[in-house]
Amino acid sequence: MKRAKAIWPEGMPKPAIPYSPAVRAGDWLFVSGQSASDLTTGLAPEAQVPDAFPHYQNAFRNQAAYLYGRTGQIADAAELPRGQVVRVNQWYRAEMDERYERGSLTVNNKRYVQEKKKFFGDYSPPSTGIGVRNLIVEGAKVEADFTARFASEGERPVPVSAPGLPKPASGYAEGVRLGHWVFLSGDLASDWKGNWGENGYEGELHSLAPEARSSGLYWGDEPVAKQTDYILGRLSKVAEAAGTRLGLAVKAYVYLADPADYVAFEDVWAAWFPDPFEAPARILVPNVEIGAKGCRVEIGMDLLMPEASSSRSAVRGGWMPKSKEPPAMRADDLVFFSGLMATGPEGLAKDAQNAPGLPYFDCPGRKQMAFVLEKAGKIADAAGVEIDQTVKATLYFTDLRYLAGAMQAWEAAFSGLCKPAITIVEINRELWVPGCVVMADLVLYDPRKGEPMARIGMLTPSSNTVLEPVTSKLTAELEGVTVHYSRIRVTAIKLGDDSDRQFSVDAMVEAAKLLADALVDVIVWNGTAGSWLGRDYDIELCRRIREETGIPATTSTLAFEEAYSALKARRIGLVTPYTVDVNERIVERYSLSGIGCAAHRCSGLHVNEQFANVGFEEIGSMIDQVAEAGADAVAVVCTNMNAASLAAAYEEKHGIPVLDSVSVTAWQALRLAAVDASSLANRWGGIFQLK
């Protein structure tokens, strides 16, 4: 499985928060929420309006210009054309009254929109704009995140518009189609005229389309119901204009100004999507300001085209929402989660609460986020993915004072180098369940369809001529597995500092970083130096590689340890091309790990390139000798010794495992990449039968 990669523009400061500015995941780019922060002190000086001249500049314009300047840096670092953005979410700091339900507009985003148009030019991607109570940077007026999709052969997003529908006042696209995906803007129950200047003006100004209006004259009149039905009808027409239908929606983004409208909204939603497992995954956010007077709800969607419908499937298991959506929806190479809070059958989960008598012994933000991530992990298990495959998250807090604690749990869950892109905002009041302080909206990347099953990165000794052709031949039998190599200068094997210096950890890590550029799933040092240098060398090497790249790592020596343990082999027969003193050092190192040696044989060589010249007859003779000495297994320790093709035959001859270095290393790499390699056992040795 190809892994995602964090995008960090050169020179960009790294704030004390576990996130990536952007994440490249296959053909997707997810950009974290961007504001006018300098990422070190707060609001950037260039984005501020001077106190001495408060009326000569516009704060929204200054901040938007800075925000889009940084977004451009991220796009350039990712080599992304700006016209490939398929969704922009804007979060405006609104001055809502705490009792806000609908109506009053407190945001003037005109100059933000002007700067946005400068950035995108003639192209206007699908957009959503929502008013929230607070952003994570003091003084910030707007935060925006972006989703983009790379396309082959210069394909660009195609704007989609439904004939006969009123068009958005600010000019953004109703939707775009790119490949087998369709992205629809957040839509409102507005005709972009409202009742201003109408004949028969009924009193209160509003922006509602005539078909979405309610008189309020009778019991049972639920304005949000008419608005929701109107919006879903509009979205359906735009989807049809794109060549798809709402039944192929995979994610819905819903914002309600007043949580009291939920039941009426949900009744209409259920009429459009009667089966929760056929409905899209959904994030439903309460207590926000909607950007048109009188509007109570906004809805946006991501959909698939019919030709990709086979990649759409609901995730069943892990957790079932009380509301009418699946826990998650798989679509192509993404898994969209529905909104998650720290809830259980009783409301706020007991495990997410402090003991009533010990309210100060833990942070609610940390406990609730840990619970949310545990719940997300169960859904991920049901989907057959790992939670650390999260590439984008939007976190909605009731109070940003809970953020620091929540980030403790977040950092523990995402300790690798590629942390998710993240957007964090504070809504106006409570979430759906009393006591819940955070709600998470997650997207996971799982390229099971149309991508390689696994990419394996291997660090190889520079003079080795065996392991690459053998490994490539071996893995060629596994569909979708590719192996990628990076070389380390190694020319001779003997005891002493001069030889040991060939295996500098720093040099290994630099070569590993080159493999990481290929988004490999695992990095392997395909060399046996740890057999005589000691296992601590390999453990430190793997730690450094994972720390620097965020990618799991192993070595040939550690792979042998795993094999001995799985086979319960306590006495091995050792075969190498090395000199006797190197063999004796290996035997000594093995004994420290509780592995005895029944017998050992070697060819007496120390020039690495010559190891490949040891013939099959000599290797076979040495295997016979150590096997007959009472070994539990034979270990051919050298990845430049051509023994892989002999293993199966000599296992049959002696009735014990014969472990070749190249094969054992490949076996462990495939295990770490979650690839079933059991089909290789008959030809390459029984080790491949072990899971």
XYZ file of C-alpha atoms in Angstrom:
691
model
C 0.000 0.000 0.000
C 1.457 3.334 -1.056
C 1.796 5.664 1.892
C 0.914 9.311 2.169
C 3.608 11.997 2.338
C 3.716 15.191 4.379
C 4.369 18.404 2.434
C 6.550 20.946 4.259
C 7.625 23.939 2.154
C 11.271 24.793 2.661
C 11.736 27.314 5.449
C 8.198 27.069 6.802
C 8.211 27.223 10.625
C 6.981 24.163 12.500
C 4.543 25.155 15.249
C 4.120 23.075 18.390
C 1.119 21.171 17.093
C 1.144 17.665 15.574
C 0.098 18.319 11.988
C 1.338 18.557 8.404
C 0.750 21.714 6.322
C -0.458 19.388 3.578
C -0.555 15.676 2.845
C -0.059 14.100 -0.584
C -1.944 10.804 -0.760
C -1.856 9.244 -4.201
C -3.584 11.730 -6.494
C -4.989 13.726 -3.566
C -3.604 16.754 -1.781
C -5.187 17.769 1.525
C -4.122 21.182 2.810
C -4.501 22.059 6.489
C -6.500 25.069 7.564
C -4.463 28.154 6.645
C -4.736 31.515 8.372
C -2.659 34.695 8.469
C -0.398 33.291 11.196
C 3.389 33.459 11.052
C 3.327 30.063 12.861
C 5.618 31.319 15.616
C 4.094 34.332 17.377
C 0.529 34.590 16.094
C -0.956 36.897 13.504
C 1.772 37.868 11.026
C 2.789 41.556 11.176
C 2.127 41.905 7.427
C -1.473 40.815 7.952
C -2.235 43.264 10.732
C -3.856 46.685 10.425
C -1.692 49.332 12.172
C -3.257 50.592 15.384
C -2.323 54.144 14.434
C -4.307 53.939 11.167
C -7.177 51.541 11.851
C -9.385 52.704 8.952
C -6.876 52.888 6.097
C -6.582 49.150 5.554
C -8.942 46.199 5.651
C -8.082 43.339 8.006
C -9.884 40.739 5.897
C -7.946 41.757 2.790
C -4.574 41.764 4.572
C -5.199 38.399 6.173
C -6.536 36.816 2.994
C -3.517 38.003 1.002
C -1.167 36.457 3.567
C -3.234 33.254 3.762
C -3.164 32.751 0.009
C 0.522 33.582 -0.121
C 1.237 30.648 2.166
C -1.229 28.442 0.312
C 0.732 29.195 -2.841
C 3.964 28.103 -1.132
C 2.356 24.806 -0.147
C 0.951 24.270 -3.640
C 4.375 24.968 -5.156
C 6.075 22.550 -2.740
C 3.562 19.880 -3.750
C 3.934 20.796 -7.459
C 0.185 21.400 -7.590
C -1.401 23.581 -10.293
C -3.888 25.874 -8.574
C -6.597 24.861 -10.987
C -6.605 21.344 -9.506
C -8.245 22.458 -6.237
C -11.672 20.823 -6.001
C -12.927 22.119 -2.654
C -12.295 25.173 -0.472
C -13.734 25.360 3.037
C -13.724 28.797 4.685
C -14.245 29.385 8.387
C -14.997 32.988 9.302
C -14.766 34.336 12.817
C -18.315 35.552 13.394
C -19.617 37.878 16.087
C -22.639 35.718 16.832
C -24.717 36.220 19.922
C -24.597 33.127 22.124
C -28.314 32.687 21.474
C -27.849 32.886 17.697
C -30.226 30.643 15.749
C -30.532 32.307 12.340
C -30.855 35.657 10.687
C -28.207 38.156 11.757
C -25.122 38.276 9.547
C -21.912 39.293 11.291
C -19.296 38.472 8.625
C -18.257 40.696 5.726
C -16.095 38.460 3.518
C -16.099 40.643 0.396
C -12.376 41.444 0.452
C -11.464 37.882 1.280
C -13.349 36.788 -1.849
C -11.440 39.375 -3.893
C -8.086 37.942 -2.759
C -9.329 34.419 -3.377
C -10.209 35.347 -6.960
C -6.713 36.758 -7.452
C -5.273 33.404 -6.373
C -7.475 31.195 -8.551
C -7.957 33.520 -11.514
C -10.790 32.517 -13.815
C -11.297 29.201 -12.043
C -13.618 29.179 -9.016
C -13.551 25.869 -7.111
C -16.506 24.531 -5.134
C -16.722 26.387 -1.858
C -18.269 26.430 1.587
C -18.219 29.390 3.970
C -19.323 29.047 7.588
C -19.275 31.436 10.553
C -17.754 30.101 13.780
C -17.068 31.608 17.177
C -13.300 31.340 17.238
C -10.183 30.291 15.343
C -6.912 29.007 16.791
C -4.911 32.159 15.970
C -5.714 35.214 18.069
C -7.085 37.970 15.857
C -7.556 35.748 12.802
C -10.692 36.514 10.833
C -10.616 33.590 8.411
C -9.152 30.128 8.029
C -9.373 28.109 4.816
C -8.504 24.546 3.939
C -8.247 22.968 0.509
C -8.705 19.634 -1.204
C -7.034 19.104 -4.575
C -6.702 16.231 -6.969
C -3.844 15.683 -9.391
C -4.867 14.382 -12.788
C -2.980 12.637 -15.551
C -2.457 14.075 -19.012
C -3.375 17.600 -17.996
C -6.997 16.864 -17.117
C -8.613 19.820 -15.339
C -11.750 20.104 -13.206
C -14.790 20.755 -15.390
C -17.326 23.206 -13.900
C -20.830 21.805 -13.593
C -23.991 23.910 -13.611
C -27.623 22.823 -13.629
C -29.811 24.681 -16.144
C -32.522 26.838 -14.672
C -31.163 27.038 -11.129
C -30.344 30.400 -9.511
C -26.572 30.886 -9.423
C -24.453 31.712 -6.339
C -24.007 35.432 -5.829
C -20.235 35.233 -5.271
C -19.624 33.304 -8.470
C -18.107 30.069 -7.144
C -18.810 26.873 -9.060
C -21.926 24.895 -8.186
C -19.761 21.845 -8.714
C -16.852 20.400 -10.671
C -16.202 17.032 -12.247
C -12.700 15.576 -12.368
C -12.241 12.027 -13.579
C -14.741 9.823 -11.779
C -15.295 12.349 -8.966
C -17.830 15.176 -8.590
C -17.548 17.880 -5.923
C -20.576 20.050 -5.068
C -20.364 23.398 -3.294
C -22.114 24.010 -0.021
C -25.620 25.021 -1.056
C -28.286 27.155 0.602
C -32.058 27.491 0.263
C -31.595 30.806 -1.516
C -32.408 32.101 -4.974
C -29.783 34.837 -4.397
C -32.532 37.471 -4.519
C -34.703 36.836 -1.469
C -37.660 39.083 -0.771
C -35.870 42.409 -1.060
C -38.167 44.780 -2.968
C -40.803 42.135 -3.577
C -44.465 42.880 -4.034
C -46.333 41.499 -1.072
C -43.281 41.914 1.149
C -44.132 39.908 4.267
C -42.120 41.771 6.844
C -38.755 40.183 7.648
C -35.973 40.424 5.095
C -34.534 37.085 4.014
C -32.653 35.467 1.145
C -34.876 32.406 0.718
C -36.122 31.097 -2.600
C -39.936 31.129 -2.840
C -40.031 27.300 -2.866
C -38.057 27.178 0.410
C -40.133 29.662 2.381
C -42.423 28.921 5.309
C -45.182 31.228 6.464
C -44.976 30.379 10.159
C -48.743 30.789 10.367
C -49.589 27.329 11.674
C -48.484 24.677 14.120
C -46.165 22.172 12.542
C -44.543 24.661 10.203
C -40.840 23.676 10.176
C -38.757 26.078 8.071
C -35.660 23.869 8.044
C -37.618 21.007 6.493
C -38.564 23.039 3.437
C -35.045 24.438 3.193
C -33.436 20.997 3.386
C -35.710 19.555 0.718
C -35.046 22.538 -1.531
C -31.260 22.200 -1.126
C -31.237 18.453 -1.769
C -33.366 19.050 -4.845
C -30.863 21.623 -6.112
C -27.899 19.347 -5.401
C -29.664 16.502 -7.175
C -30.043 18.613 -10.316
C -26.383 19.671 -10.248
C -25.347 16.030 -9.782
C -27.504 15.037 -12.751
C -25.928 17.784 -14.840
C -22.553 16.206 -14.014
C -23.796 12.789 -15.112
C -24.265 11.229 -11.689
C -26.889 11.133 -8.906
C -27.187 11.781 -5.169
C -27.339 8.035 -4.590
C -23.617 7.984 -5.393
C -22.736 10.625 -2.797
C -19.952 9.428 -0.511
C -19.617 12.365 1.895
C -22.041 15.089 2.961
C -21.036 18.264 4.790
C -24.019 19.639 6.728
C -24.127 22.794 8.860
C -27.124 23.714 11.016
C -27.483 27.128 12.623
C -29.766 25.797 15.370
C -29.459 22.246 16.765
C -33.171 22.384 17.617
C -33.768 21.982 13.865
C -32.138 18.544 13.816
C -35.271 16.366 13.932
C -37.027 18.255 11.146
C -33.848 18.207 9.066
C -33.334 14.488 9.668
C -36.884 13.602 8.628
C -36.267 15.123 5.213
C -32.801 13.596 4.963
C -34.258 10.140 5.646
C -36.811 10.640 2.885
C -33.962 11.223 0.428
C -31.698 8.535 1.952
C -33.981 5.923 3.588
C -31.205 3.335 4.074
C -28.422 4.630 6.364
C -25.942 2.257 4.730
C -26.743 3.668 1.298
C -26.545 7.241 2.588
C -23.221 9.081 2.381
C -20.940 9.426 5.377
C -21.837 12.728 6.997
C -20.472 15.434 9.247
C -23.312 17.389 10.858
C -22.112 20.566 12.576
C -24.437 22.608 14.838
C -24.320 26.174 16.110
C -22.695 27.971 13.206
C -23.564 31.123 11.265
C -24.994 30.507 7.801
C -24.016 33.138 5.239
C -27.441 34.145 3.934
C -30.203 35.798 5.922
C -32.990 33.430 6.910
C -31.078 30.290 5.895
C -30.852 27.612 8.566
C -28.837 24.878 6.844
C -26.024 24.455 4.311
C -25.151 21.167 2.561
C -22.210 20.216 0.323
C -21.297 16.809 -1.114
C -18.614 14.669 -2.732
C -19.885 12.062 -5.211
C -18.666 9.362 -7.559
C -19.537 9.008 -11.215
C -21.482 5.851 -12.163
C -18.421 4.179 -13.695
C -16.766 4.228 -10.251
C -19.821 3.069 -8.301
C -18.271 -0.339 -7.587
C -15.678 1.372 -5.371
C -18.418 2.782 -3.112
C -19.269 0.696 -0.056
C -20.456 1.498 3.450
C -18.321 0.395 6.373
C -20.347 -1.799 8.695
C -19.108 -2.319 12.206
C -16.979 -0.621 14.805
C -19.760 1.784 15.786
C -23.193 2.768 14.534
C -24.326 6.410 14.698
C -27.664 7.327 16.229
C -28.242 9.579 13.234
C -28.949 8.358 9.714
C -25.560 7.691 8.159
C -23.029 4.840 8.077
C -19.970 4.894 10.363
C -17.852 5.464 7.260
C -18.011 5.186 3.500
C -15.272 3.749 1.313
C -14.913 5.449 -2.067
C -12.079 4.616 -4.430
C -8.891 5.102 -2.391
C -10.458 7.124 0.448
C -12.484 6.203 3.517
C -14.742 9.046 4.677
C -15.774 8.861 8.333
C -18.982 10.297 9.722
C -18.612 12.770 12.590
C -17.316 11.281 15.834
C -17.804 12.409 19.442
C -16.883 10.728 22.734
C -20.315 9.162 23.101
C -21.696 5.890 24.351
C -25.216 4.533 24.905
C -25.591 6.776 27.946
C -24.520 10.010 26.230
C -21.027 11.270 27.031
C -19.102 8.028 27.500
C -18.099 7.256 31.070
C -14.576 6.389 29.957
C -14.268 9.890 28.485
C -15.189 11.618 31.753
C -13.220 12.428 34.859
C -14.449 10.874 38.076
C -17.061 13.259 39.559
C -15.045 13.650 42.737
C -11.765 14.205 40.849
C -12.645 16.810 38.231
C -9.106 18.231 37.963
C -7.146 14.979 37.645
C -7.276 14.857 33.851
C -8.069 17.107 30.922
C -11.472 16.615 29.271
C -9.973 17.451 25.896
C -7.374 14.692 26.195
C -9.790 12.069 27.518
C -12.443 12.783 24.927
C -10.030 12.910 22.013
C -8.466 9.627 23.134
C -11.942 8.085 23.245
C -12.830 9.480 19.805
C -9.635 8.042 18.328
C -10.290 4.685 19.977
C -13.763 4.684 18.414
C -12.247 5.700 15.077
C -9.788 2.832 15.390
C -12.647 0.338 15.708
C -14.295 1.717 12.580
C -10.944 1.595 10.792
C -10.576 -2.053 11.810
C -14.002 -2.774 10.339
C -12.895 -1.027 7.141
C -9.644 -2.996 7.017
C -7.436 0.069 7.418
C -5.254 1.581 10.133
C -6.120 4.790 11.957
C -2.653 6.159 11.164
C -3.753 6.271 7.518
C -5.709 9.425 8.393
C -4.742 12.171 5.941
C -7.236 14.938 6.797
C -9.082 15.914 9.954
C -11.407 18.746 10.874
C -11.905 19.193 14.616
C -14.866 21.138 15.992
C -14.486 22.320 19.598
C -17.008 23.892 21.927
C -14.114 25.783 23.535
C -10.562 25.980 22.202
C -9.234 25.788 25.752
C -9.695 22.034 25.335
C -7.350 21.975 22.334
C -4.026 21.508 24.159
C -5.257 18.425 25.995
C -6.795 17.009 22.829
C -3.488 17.413 21.014
C -1.777 15.213 23.608
C -4.014 12.326 22.578
C -3.683 13.291 18.916
C 0.108 13.232 19.021
C 0.112 9.834 20.721
C -2.068 8.423 17.931
C -0.142 10.007 15.048
C 3.509 9.681 16.013
C 4.847 9.095 12.499
C 6.406 11.700 10.257
C 3.280 12.078 8.086
C 0.740 13.571 10.451
C -2.713 14.427 9.084
C -3.556 17.782 7.593
C -5.818 19.417 10.153
C -8.337 22.244 10.558
C -9.468 23.361 14.032
C -12.370 25.701 14.827
C -14.648 26.585 17.747
C -18.411 26.519 17.184
C -20.828 28.883 18.887
C -22.246 26.675 21.631
C -22.579 23.008 22.511
C -22.263 19.945 20.293
C -25.036 17.391 19.872
C -24.457 15.578 23.162
C -24.165 17.519 26.440
C -20.651 17.431 27.846
C -18.945 16.597 24.535
C -16.233 19.149 23.813
C -14.882 17.954 20.444
C -16.207 16.366 17.256
C -13.866 14.888 14.639
C -14.323 14.593 10.888
C -11.714 12.206 9.430
C -10.602 11.082 5.981
C -8.351 8.021 5.612
C -6.281 7.019 2.600
C -6.367 3.375 1.553
C -5.206 2.797 -2.019
C -6.499 -0.743 -2.328
C -7.966 -0.104 -5.767
C -5.794 0.804 -8.721
C -2.609 1.195 -6.669
C 0.294 -1.161 -5.950
C -0.431 -3.654 -3.190
C 2.879 -2.722 -1.593
C 6.016 -0.717 -2.238
C 9.084 -2.042 -0.466
C 12.222 0.055 -0.112
C 15.539 -1.730 0.345
C 18.929 -0.374 1.372
C 21.554 -2.560 -0.293
C 25.355 -2.895 -0.042
C 26.898 -1.208 -3.079
C 28.925 -4.249 -4.164
C 26.047 -6.723 -3.753
C 25.038 -8.369 -7.037
C 22.663 -11.049 -5.708
C 19.931 -9.562 -3.561
C 18.398 -7.198 -6.124
C 17.834 -9.697 -8.952
C 16.748 -12.430 -6.525
C 14.369 -10.157 -4.604
C 12.875 -8.804 -7.807
C 12.435 -12.316 -9.191
C 10.860 -13.492 -5.958
C 8.414 -10.594 -5.600
C 7.504 -10.673 -9.306
C 5.278 -13.614 -8.388
C 3.180 -11.303 -6.166
C 0.813 -9.089 -8.129
C 1.080 -5.416 -7.233
C 4.305 -5.633 -5.182
C 7.209 -3.458 -6.275
C 10.691 -3.181 -4.753
C 12.835 -0.043 -4.859
C 16.534 0.114 -3.999
C 19.002 2.617 -2.574
C 22.699 1.698 -2.198
C 25.183 2.056 0.668
C 28.934 1.831 -0.023
C 30.081 -1.563 1.294
C 33.062 -3.361 -0.282
C 34.558 -5.704 2.322
C 33.476 -7.680 5.394
C 35.983 -8.179 8.191
C 36.290 -7.297 11.840
C 37.687 -3.875 12.698
C 36.818 -0.196 12.748
C 37.592 0.383 9.067
C 34.993 -2.169 8.041
C 32.478 -1.089 10.671
C 32.560 2.509 9.424
C 30.924 1.342 6.198
C 27.712 0.898 8.174
C 27.315 4.461 9.451
C 23.759 4.991 10.681
C 23.771 8.558 9.347
C 24.594 7.340 5.830
C 21.881 4.708 6.076
C 19.298 7.273 7.148
C 20.153 9.605 4.253
C 19.675 6.735 1.807
C 16.416 5.813 3.548
C 15.126 9.353 3.002
C 15.577 8.870 -0.739
C 13.437 5.740 -0.555
C 10.835 7.669 1.424
C 10.447 9.996 -1.572
C 9.003 6.988 -3.424
C 6.293 6.655 -0.723
C 7.354 3.111 0.129
C 5.465 1.193 2.812
C 8.483 -0.294 4.568
C 12.249 0.319 4.489
C 14.638 -2.605 4.933
C 18.389 -2.684 5.465
C 19.092 -5.761 3.332
C 22.406 -6.493 4.929
C 23.548 -8.733 7.769
C 26.036 -6.398 9.488
C 24.014 -6.539 12.703
C 24.905 -10.221 12.982
C 28.422 -9.259 14.046
C 27.953 -5.609 15.064
C 25.148 -6.610 17.454
C 21.373 -6.244 17.368
C 21.538 -2.844 19.124
C 22.973 -1.439 15.899
C 19.951 -2.639 13.926
C 17.475 -1.441 16.543
C 19.007 2.054 16.548
C 19.082 2.105 12.748
C 15.378 1.219 12.548
C 14.521 3.796 15.198
C 16.319 6.537 13.278
C 14.747 5.582 9.955
C 11.249 5.622 11.424
C 11.923 8.896 13.236
C 13.249 10.596 10.100
C 10.791 9.172 7.546
C 7.732 7.988 9.475
C 7.992 4.627 7.672
C 8.316 1.215 9.409
C 11.797 -0.262 9.135
C 13.533 -3.585 9.668
C 16.820 -5.325 8.806
C 18.002 -8.737 7.675
C 19.319 -9.484 11.162
C 16.033 -8.567 12.846
C 14.185 -10.601 10.209
C 16.261 -13.637 11.180
C 15.318 -13.059 14.828
C 11.632 -13.038 13.887
C 12.092 -16.218 11.868
C 13.906 -18.048 14.686
C 11.161 -17.072 17.099
C 8.331 -18.094 14.755
C 10.021 -21.446 14.036
C 11.042 -22.005 17.684
C 14.588 -22.612 16.424
C 17.049 -22.448 19.346
C 20.108 -24.113 17.680
C 21.007 -23.079 14.172
C 23.530 -24.223 11.627
C 25.373 -21.173 10.293
C 26.572 -20.887 6.682
C 28.389 -17.780 5.372
C 30.967 -16.754 2.759
C 32.911 -14.876 5.470
C 36.110 -15.652 7.337
C 36.202 -17.817 10.462
C 36.625 -14.884 12.859
C 33.492 -13.182 11.491
C 31.568 -16.446 11.866
C 32.732 -16.777 15.454
C 31.627 -13.199 16.194
C 28.172 -13.983 14.751
C 27.932 -17.092 16.943
C 28.912 -14.985 19.958
C 26.302 -12.309 19.170
C 23.616 -14.938 18.627
C 24.331 -16.481 22.013
C 23.505 -13.158 23.685
C 19.993 -13.506 22.254
C 19.632 -17.108 23.373
C 20.353 -18.666 19.973
C 22.887 -21.487 20.017
C 24.966 -22.746 17.107
C 25.153 -26.471 16.319
C 27.880 -25.926 13.710
C 29.143 -23.247 11.363
C 30.873 -23.265 7.985
C 32.286 -20.446 5.832
C 34.083 -19.841 2.529
C 36.866 -17.693 3.992
C 36.219 -14.604 1.865
C 36.148 -10.933 2.862
C 35.660 -9.029 -0.431
C 31.923 -8.502 -0.718
C 31.716 -8.677 -4.515
C 33.328 -12.161 -4.423
C 30.632 -13.593 -2.131
C 28.316 -13.893 -5.134
C 30.799 -16.280 -6.798
C 30.373 -19.038 -4.208
C 28.763 -21.833 -6.228
C 25.638 -23.853 -5.546
C 27.678 -27.020 -4.938
C 29.797 -25.398 -2.218
C 26.761 -23.768 -0.576
C 24.868 -27.063 -0.667
C 27.772 -28.928 0.907
C 27.960 -26.440 3.786
C 24.186 -26.685 4.329
C 24.491 -30.496 4.496
C 27.273 -30.335 7.067
C 25.569 -27.973 9.518
C 22.146 -29.598 9.097
C 23.597 -32.989 10.009
C 25.097 -31.499 13.200
C 21.674 -31.396 14.854
C 20.531 -27.881 13.982
C 16.883 -26.823 14.332
C 17.298 -24.662 11.226
C 20.013 -23.628 8.789
C 20.778 -19.919 8.401
C 22.652 -18.734 5.303
C 23.792 -15.342 6.586
C 24.817 -13.049 3.747
C 22.583 -11.250 1.280
C 25.235 -11.575 -1.460
C 25.332 -15.372 -1.235
C 23.164 -16.994 -3.892
C 21.293 -19.557 -1.796
C 17.646 -18.513 -2.094
C 16.811 -20.956 -4.882
C 18.314 -23.873 -2.885
C 16.204 -23.482 0.256
C 13.128 -25.505 -0.710
C 15.117 -28.500 -1.993
C 17.393 -28.687 1.055
C 14.424 -28.310 3.401
C 12.914 -31.388 1.796
C 16.259 -33.201 2.025
C 16.898 -32.514 5.724
C 13.405 -31.887 7.109
C 14.351 -28.593 8.767
C 13.933 -24.950 7.676
C 16.678 -23.500 5.489
C 16.690 -19.730 5.876
C 18.379 -17.705 3.165
C 19.136 -14.069 4.011
C 17.524 -12.605 0.905
C 14.377 -14.698 1.328
C 14.061 -14.061 5.062
C 14.469 -10.319 4.523
C 11.823 -10.320 1.790
C 9.503 -12.392 4.015
C 9.713 -9.882 6.855
C 9.300 -6.887 4.545
C 6.180 -8.427 3.017
C 4.802 -9.149 6.482
C 5.252 -5.519 7.506
C 3.521 -4.446 4.298
C 0.612 -6.822 5.074
C 1.152 -8.887 1.910
C 0.226 -12.579 1.863
C 3.326 -14.289 0.443
C 2.362 -17.904 1.216
C 2.247 -18.702 -2.512
C 6.063 -18.417 -2.582
C 6.681 -21.250 -0.122
C 6.893 -24.169 -2.572
C 9.555 -22.497 -4.686
C 11.435 -20.299 -2.222
C 11.142 -22.048 1.129
C 8.758 -22.727 3.971
C 9.483 -19.399 5.680
C 6.876 -17.808 3.400
C 4.128 -19.929 4.933
C 4.565 -18.091 8.236
C 2.230 -15.121 8.776
